[in-house]
mmCIF file of C-alpha atoms in Angstrom:
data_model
loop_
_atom_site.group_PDB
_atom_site.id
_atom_site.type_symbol
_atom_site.label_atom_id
_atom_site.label_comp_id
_atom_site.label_asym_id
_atom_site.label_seq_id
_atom_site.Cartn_x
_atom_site.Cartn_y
_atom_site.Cartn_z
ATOM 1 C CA UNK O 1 -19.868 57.959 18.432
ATOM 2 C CA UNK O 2 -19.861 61.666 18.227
ATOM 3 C CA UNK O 3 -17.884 63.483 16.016
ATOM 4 C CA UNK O 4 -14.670 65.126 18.351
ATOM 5 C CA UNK O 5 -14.217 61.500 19.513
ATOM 6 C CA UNK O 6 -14.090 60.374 15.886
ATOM 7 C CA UNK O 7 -11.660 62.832 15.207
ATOM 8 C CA UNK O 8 -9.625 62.304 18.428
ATOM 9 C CA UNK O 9 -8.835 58.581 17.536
ATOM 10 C CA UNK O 10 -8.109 59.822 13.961
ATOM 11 C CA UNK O 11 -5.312 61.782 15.553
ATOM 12 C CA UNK O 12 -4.112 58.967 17.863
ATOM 13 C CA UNK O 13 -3.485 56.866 14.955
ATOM 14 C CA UNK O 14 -1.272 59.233 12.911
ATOM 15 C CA UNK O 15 -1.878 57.538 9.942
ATOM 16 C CA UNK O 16 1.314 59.435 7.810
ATOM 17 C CA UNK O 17 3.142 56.973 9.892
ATOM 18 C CA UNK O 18 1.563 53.533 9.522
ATOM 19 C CA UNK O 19 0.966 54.381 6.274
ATOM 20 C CA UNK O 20 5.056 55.110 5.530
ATOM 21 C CA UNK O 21 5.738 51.779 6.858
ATOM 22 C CA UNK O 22 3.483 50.212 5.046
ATOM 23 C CA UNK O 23 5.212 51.580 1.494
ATOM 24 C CA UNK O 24 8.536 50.355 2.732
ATOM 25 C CA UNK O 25 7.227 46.892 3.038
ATOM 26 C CA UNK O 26 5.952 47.224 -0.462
ATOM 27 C CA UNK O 27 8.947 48.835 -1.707
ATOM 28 C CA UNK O 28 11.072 46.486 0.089
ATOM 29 C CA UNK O 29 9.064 43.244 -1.422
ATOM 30 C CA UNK O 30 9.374 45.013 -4.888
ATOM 31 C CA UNK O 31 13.454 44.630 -4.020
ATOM 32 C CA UNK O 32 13.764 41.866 -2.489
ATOM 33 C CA UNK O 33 12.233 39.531 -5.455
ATOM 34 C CA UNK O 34 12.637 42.163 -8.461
ATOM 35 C CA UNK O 35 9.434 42.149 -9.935
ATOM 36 C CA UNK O 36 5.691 42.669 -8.728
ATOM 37 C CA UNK O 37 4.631 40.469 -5.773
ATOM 38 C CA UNK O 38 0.798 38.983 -5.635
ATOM 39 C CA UNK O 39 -1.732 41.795 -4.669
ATOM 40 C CA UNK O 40 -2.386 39.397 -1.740
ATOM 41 C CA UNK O 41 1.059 39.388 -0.372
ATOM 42 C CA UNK O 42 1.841 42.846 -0.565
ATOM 43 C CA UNK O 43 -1.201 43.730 1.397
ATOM 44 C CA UNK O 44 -0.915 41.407 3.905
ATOM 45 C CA UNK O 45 2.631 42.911 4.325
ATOM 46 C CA UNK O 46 1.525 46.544 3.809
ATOM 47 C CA UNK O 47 -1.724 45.707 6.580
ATOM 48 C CA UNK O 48 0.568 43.851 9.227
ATOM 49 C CA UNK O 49 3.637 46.671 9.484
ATOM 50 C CA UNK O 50 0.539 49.455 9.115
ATOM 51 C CA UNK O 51 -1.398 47.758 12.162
ATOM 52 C CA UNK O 52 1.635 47.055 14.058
ATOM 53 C CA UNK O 53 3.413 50.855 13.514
ATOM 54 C CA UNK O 54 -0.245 51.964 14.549
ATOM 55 C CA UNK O 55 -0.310 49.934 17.985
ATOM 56 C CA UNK O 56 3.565 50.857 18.667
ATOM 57 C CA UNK O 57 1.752 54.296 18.693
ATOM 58 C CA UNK O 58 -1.258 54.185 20.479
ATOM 59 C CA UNK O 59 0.898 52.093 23.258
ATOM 60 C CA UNK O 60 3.464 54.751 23.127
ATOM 61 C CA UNK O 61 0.956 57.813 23.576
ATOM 62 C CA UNK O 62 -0.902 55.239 26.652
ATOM 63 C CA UNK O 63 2.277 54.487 28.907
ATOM 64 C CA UNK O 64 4.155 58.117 28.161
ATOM 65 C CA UNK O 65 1.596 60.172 28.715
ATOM 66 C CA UNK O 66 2.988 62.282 31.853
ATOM 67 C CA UNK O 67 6.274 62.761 29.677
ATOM 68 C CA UNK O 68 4.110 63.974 26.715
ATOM 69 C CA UNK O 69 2.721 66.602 28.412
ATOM 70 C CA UNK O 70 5.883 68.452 28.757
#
């Protein structure tokens, strides 16, 4: 893979975004039980909402891509 590609799916993924949801799961397990969860758990949590935010995304920028050109 060259380089502008690279970059290009870099920007697709918008990872300020994933990443966000990701620290609300965490900061949501930390309220939810009141103390630290296992390092397991919260990045299985942190992972699943950060893969899933990123796909929402991607999907989003696929089927919307005539509106997004406005």
């Amino acid at each position: 893979m060259n380089r502008s590609r690279l970059l290009g799916i870099f920007r697709l993924f918008r990872f300020e975004l994933p990443f966000t949801a990701g620290i609300c799961v965490i900061l949501g397990q930390l309220l939810a039980i009141d103390q630290f969860p296992p390092i397991s758990i919260m990045a299985l949590g942190f992972l699943s909402i950060f893969c899933i935010s990123a796909t929402a995304l991607i999907l989003n920028d696929y089927f919307d891509l005539e509106i997004d050109r406005v």
